[in-house]
XYZ file of C-alpha atoms in Angstrom:
337
model
C 15.375 14.443 30.379
C 15.088 13.682 33.997
C 16.466 10.326 34.102
C 18.204 8.074 32.035
C 17.149 6.266 29.312
C 17.287 2.229 28.884
C 16.543 -0.720 27.167
C 13.148 -1.593 27.811
C 11.815 -3.876 24.692
C 14.900 -5.704 24.654
C 18.621 -4.587 23.870
C 18.685 -1.303 22.115
C 22.292 0.539 21.191
C 22.847 3.174 18.742
C 26.177 4.199 17.366
C 27.795 5.963 14.145
C 30.614 5.589 12.277
C 32.622 8.317 10.349
C 33.394 8.386 6.409
C 32.789 5.704 4.901
C 29.288 5.979 6.056
C 28.542 2.693 7.612
C 25.432 2.012 10.090
C 23.787 -1.232 11.344
C 21.258 -2.562 13.860
C 19.653 -5.244 15.809
C 16.583 -7.109 16.738
C 15.756 -10.285 18.054
C 12.132 -12.046 19.132
C 10.909 -15.164 21.512
C 7.601 -16.546 21.649
C 6.103 -15.690 24.801
C 3.231 -13.897 26.113
C 1.547 -11.182 24.603
C 3.972 -7.961 24.876
C 5.092 -4.876 23.027
C 8.350 -4.046 20.970
C 9.037 -0.497 20.333
C 11.751 0.134 17.136
C 13.826 3.621 18.102
C 12.433 6.839 16.212
C 15.057 6.543 12.367
C 15.169 9.072 9.652
C 13.462 8.058 6.583
C 14.337 8.744 3.426
C 12.310 11.353 2.881
C 13.981 13.178 5.815
C 11.145 12.650 8.252
C 11.029 11.054 11.523
C 9.256 7.312 11.815
C 8.642 5.255 14.852
C 7.009 2.054 15.476
C 5.776 -0.757 17.532
C 4.745 -3.673 17.146
C 2.088 -6.342 19.075
C 3.714 -9.839 19.352
C 1.589 -12.901 20.623
C -1.275 -10.666 21.286
C -4.959 -12.537 20.670
C -6.868 -10.197 22.426
C -8.233 -6.406 20.312
C -6.391 -3.815 22.117
C -5.827 0.032 22.184
C -2.622 0.463 20.902
C -1.092 4.379 21.101
C 2.581 5.007 20.738
C 4.419 8.261 21.165
C 7.511 10.232 19.742
C 9.225 12.461 22.261
C 12.286 14.839 22.181
C 14.230 14.559 25.387
C 14.997 17.728 26.923
C 15.860 19.059 30.522
C 12.806 18.560 32.808
C 9.897 16.929 31.215
C 10.518 14.939 27.947
C 7.629 16.682 25.210
C 5.086 14.393 23.693
C 5.871 15.616 19.906
C 3.739 12.867 18.063
C 1.032 10.581 19.141
C -1.169 8.239 17.456
C -3.698 5.311 18.489
C -4.937 2.624 16.284
C -8.316 0.136 17.673
C -8.820 -3.597 17.063
C -6.566 -7.060 16.074
C -3.446 -3.978 15.008
C 0.087 -5.424 14.992
C 1.883 -2.664 13.701
C 1.560 0.762 14.494
C 3.886 3.350 12.505
C 4.123 7.236 13.356
C 6.410 9.496 11.301
C 6.879 13.581 11.656
C 8.617 16.090 9.997
C 12.395 16.069 11.062
C 13.641 18.839 13.637
C 17.654 18.155 14.754
C 17.561 16.656 18.327
C 17.391 13.391 20.478
C 14.285 11.303 20.000
C 12.383 8.010 21.723
C 9.435 6.310 21.608
C 6.722 5.149 23.632
C 3.887 2.671 23.394
C 1.039 0.982 25.612
C -2.018 -0.422 24.778
C -3.947 -0.146 27.519
C -3.768 -3.877 28.203
C -0.949 -3.124 30.613
C 1.579 -3.831 27.820
C 3.979 -1.270 27.301
C 7.282 -0.485 25.580
C 9.800 2.219 25.524
C 12.741 2.275 22.838
C 16.368 4.103 23.575
C 17.285 7.494 22.913
C 18.460 8.327 19.859
C 19.921 11.417 18.525
C 18.738 12.444 14.238
C 20.566 15.284 13.008
C 17.245 16.052 9.813
C 19.789 14.553 6.925
C 18.863 11.511 5.104
C 22.298 10.794 4.023
C 24.184 10.960 7.635
C 23.647 8.109 10.167
C 21.978 9.021 13.731
C 24.495 9.185 16.480
C 23.249 8.620 20.052
C 25.941 8.379 22.653
C 29.626 7.547 20.509
C 30.756 3.573 21.366
C 33.767 3.348 19.570
C 35.118 3.283 15.853
C 33.117 0.822 14.255
C 29.306 0.912 14.200
C 26.179 -0.371 15.521
C 22.218 0.538 16.250
C 20.013 -2.013 17.901
C 16.443 -2.003 18.096
C 13.206 -4.966 19.409
C 11.061 -6.247 16.547
C 8.318 -8.861 16.443
C 5.776 -9.660 13.982
C 3.398 -7.404 12.260
C 0.498 -6.896 10.096
C -1.073 -3.213 9.785
C 0.166 -0.047 9.062
C -1.306 3.144 10.944
C -0.476 6.795 10.217
C -0.098 9.086 12.761
C -2.485 12.505 13.676
C 0.019 15.229 15.302
C -0.552 16.261 18.503
C 2.485 18.415 19.768
C 4.458 20.943 18.948
C 16.716 8.998 13.371
C 19.605 5.686 13.004
C 22.645 3.652 13.306
C 25.257 0.914 12.588
C 24.830 -3.067 12.947
C 20.729 -3.488 15.613
C 19.750 -5.957 18.168
C 16.773 -6.417 20.977
C 16.956 -9.370 23.251
C 14.966 -12.617 22.461
C 14.465 -14.619 24.352
C 17.081 -11.328 23.600
C 20.460 -10.455 21.626
C 21.137 -6.094 17.374
C 19.531 -5.043 16.838
C 18.819 -5.877 17.995
C 14.623 -6.341 20.892
C 12.857 -20.473 14.358
C 11.031 -26.164 12.271
C 11.838 -27.546 9.122
C 12.833 -25.732 6.384
C 12.853 -26.581 2.688
C 16.360 -24.855 0.476
C 14.495 -21.601 -1.333
C 17.301 -19.893 -3.284
C 20.550 -19.572 -3.745
C 22.185 -16.076 -4.794
C 23.656 -16.659 -7.947
C 25.150 -12.766 -8.357
C 26.004 -10.804 -11.287
C 28.776 -8.067 -11.379
C 29.975 -6.526 -8.331
C 29.602 -2.998 -9.210
C 27.652 -1.770 -12.054
C 26.367 2.136 -12.451
C 22.438 0.476 -12.648
C 19.752 1.396 -9.324
C 19.491 -2.729 -9.084
C 21.392 -4.114 -6.729
C 23.613 -6.516 -6.736
C 25.174 -9.678 -5.035
C 28.666 -9.642 -3.416
C 30.152 -12.316 -5.521
C 29.203 -15.505 -6.632
C 28.377 -18.705 -4.555
C 29.776 -22.034 -5.217
C 27.257 -24.318 -6.822
C 25.671 -26.710 -4.053
C 26.049 -24.285 -1.213
C 24.049 -21.441 0.505
C 24.974 -18.333 0.107
C 27.925 -15.975 -2.016
C 31.841 -16.558 -0.809
C 31.155 -13.130 1.174
C 28.297 -14.108 3.008
C 30.099 -17.775 3.905
C 32.910 -15.804 5.325
C 30.785 -13.541 7.946
C 28.960 -16.830 8.454
C 32.569 -17.998 9.528
C 33.835 -14.906 11.055
C 30.810 -15.225 13.191
C 31.412 -18.865 14.126
C 34.952 -18.148 15.083
C 33.506 -15.693 17.628
C 30.888 -17.791 19.015
C 33.352 -20.527 19.911
C 35.507 -17.748 21.782
C 32.340 -18.216 23.775
C 31.772 -21.677 23.647
C 28.878 -21.925 21.248
C 27.979 -24.286 18.959
C 28.630 -23.024 15.139
C 25.590 -21.743 13.610
C 24.585 -23.650 10.279
C 23.769 -21.679 6.714
C 20.174 -22.293 6.587
C 18.468 -21.527 3.086
C 15.231 -19.808 3.776
C 17.352 -17.424 6.612
C 19.798 -16.718 3.896
C 16.763 -16.198 1.284
C 14.979 -13.598 4.072
C 18.102 -11.776 5.119
C 19.355 -11.367 1.067
C 16.028 -10.247 0.320
C 16.432 -7.612 2.942
C 19.721 -6.224 1.999
C 18.917 -6.295 -1.585
C 15.392 -4.354 -0.659
C 17.544 -1.929 1.409
C 20.051 -0.833 -1.272
C 17.161 -1.153 -4.275
C 15.012 1.714 -2.034
C 17.800 3.320 -0.363
C 15.963 2.942 3.200
C 17.619 1.138 6.163
C 15.462 -0.427 8.699
C 14.733 -3.706 10.072
C 10.931 -2.755 8.515
C 10.905 -3.021 5.283
C 9.143 -0.574 3.394
C 5.778 -2.423 2.907
C 5.874 -2.647 6.682
C 7.090 -6.284 7.434
C 8.984 -6.566 9.834
C 11.931 -9.127 10.548
C 9.817 -11.893 11.686
C 7.690 -11.463 8.792
C 10.107 -12.416 6.099
C 11.704 -14.697 7.919
C 8.275 -16.601 7.809
C 7.736 -15.603 4.258
C 10.623 -16.801 3.040
C 9.643 -20.692 3.908
C 11.124 -20.421 7.689
C 8.782 -22.323 10.060
C 8.680 -23.362 13.683
C 11.528 -22.243 16.027
C 12.217 -20.862 19.963
C 13.923 -17.408 19.355
C 14.867 -15.376 16.116
C 17.338 -12.363 16.130
C 18.391 -10.004 13.188
C 21.534 -7.572 12.922
C 21.810 -5.249 9.759
C 24.546 -2.405 8.410
C 25.415 -0.454 5.530
C 28.489 0.457 4.257
C 31.386 -1.800 5.717
C 33.469 -3.048 2.582
C 34.127 -6.402 3.852
C 32.911 -9.409 5.922
C 35.577 -8.892 8.536
C 34.898 -4.882 8.805
C 30.941 -5.938 9.079
C 31.362 -9.073 11.714
C 34.292 -5.919 13.822
C 31.110 -3.848 13.699
C 29.010 -5.590 15.108
C 31.112 -7.622 17.596
C 31.909 -3.795 18.672
C 28.060 -3.200 19.590
C 26.763 -4.914 22.559
C 23.583 -5.455 21.173
C 24.711 -6.890 18.115
C 27.301 -9.252 19.794
C 24.883 -10.484 21.989
C 22.788 -11.616 18.821
C 26.168 -13.309 17.933
C 26.453 -14.493 20.985
C 23.558 -16.065 21.729
C 24.251 -19.988 22.493
C 20.622 -20.789 22.048
C 20.726 -20.042 18.213
C 21.921 -22.741 16.422
C 21.041 -21.462 12.378
C 21.975 -18.174 10.402
C 21.183 -16.924 7.065
C 23.422 -14.005 5.397
C 22.717 -11.821 3.001
C 24.735 -9.483 1.198
C 23.858 -7.050 -1.589
C 25.187 -3.530 -3.305
C 23.657 -0.328 -4.451
C 24.373 1.151 -7.066
C 26.837 3.238 -5.622
C 29.021 0.228 -4.536
C 27.747 0.495 -0.962
C 27.080 -3.007 0.340
C 23.877 -3.765 2.832
C 24.579 -6.484 5.198
C 22.074 -9.054 7.129
C 22.147 -11.445 8.989
C 18.812 -13.766 10.745
C 19.284 -15.844 13.597
C 17.077 -19.005 14.497
C 17.167 -21.250 17.273
C 15.446 -24.670 16.576
């Protein structure tokens, strides 16, 4: 590559852990003018490389093009490119995987552009992609925003990690006004052989979230206190958005800020009934066995840590769900209002 890859559409970082597999991502977004947020390439459960771009707060239609590039010495070749015209807010492209280091760029030809961080992909869906190593804990970051339609790519030329962020008014991984409680998790057995995800433990009547989820909130607030930030309140709508995403990832066997149906983390937050707000972020992780280990992993990733230590956030939702193998998928959703 001719130049080092940096963070454009928010803070993006990636790290991988050895056994047990543990990964995480982070994302964030704030109210602003029309802009593009580019998610770094990831490896789908089908073994394909995919990347996506989101246009946020864009009222005018435009031609959006997203490209996947392979990082090599010299000029980096474009290995996949696709475009969509009109009021498309979310464009995702995919391609057959070949081991290597990849990143994505996007433009809407209206002066808005974005670029993700480079990620090293192994083409093994069971493995965690690793960019450059950071610490023994895990983390991955990206930025994102609201979305609507997904478009499939067309070929043109010859995945992701631990906790994930961006900068939102920024904060993992990764690149919100009144709410009414939606639901409190009432979990079932911790470990089962079925494919349905299970909550990590039973919640206490009258509280938001399970024991483990509230321990994540407590540990998160303990870290924030070290930086002079006020404690976050566990919000029912954000908890629903976070838990539903963890349960969906556990049930369908994927790891991404973008749901299988194309929804972004902002779509899920709004869908859970959360309204208003001036900034949001999301951290996700998979494989950490306890609240302490997942918070430690996020705090060891600059992007995820930025989300946790952003003093403007006032609310949080934490969701934890196990897959049939007993692995826990963790999600933190943050909001400012």
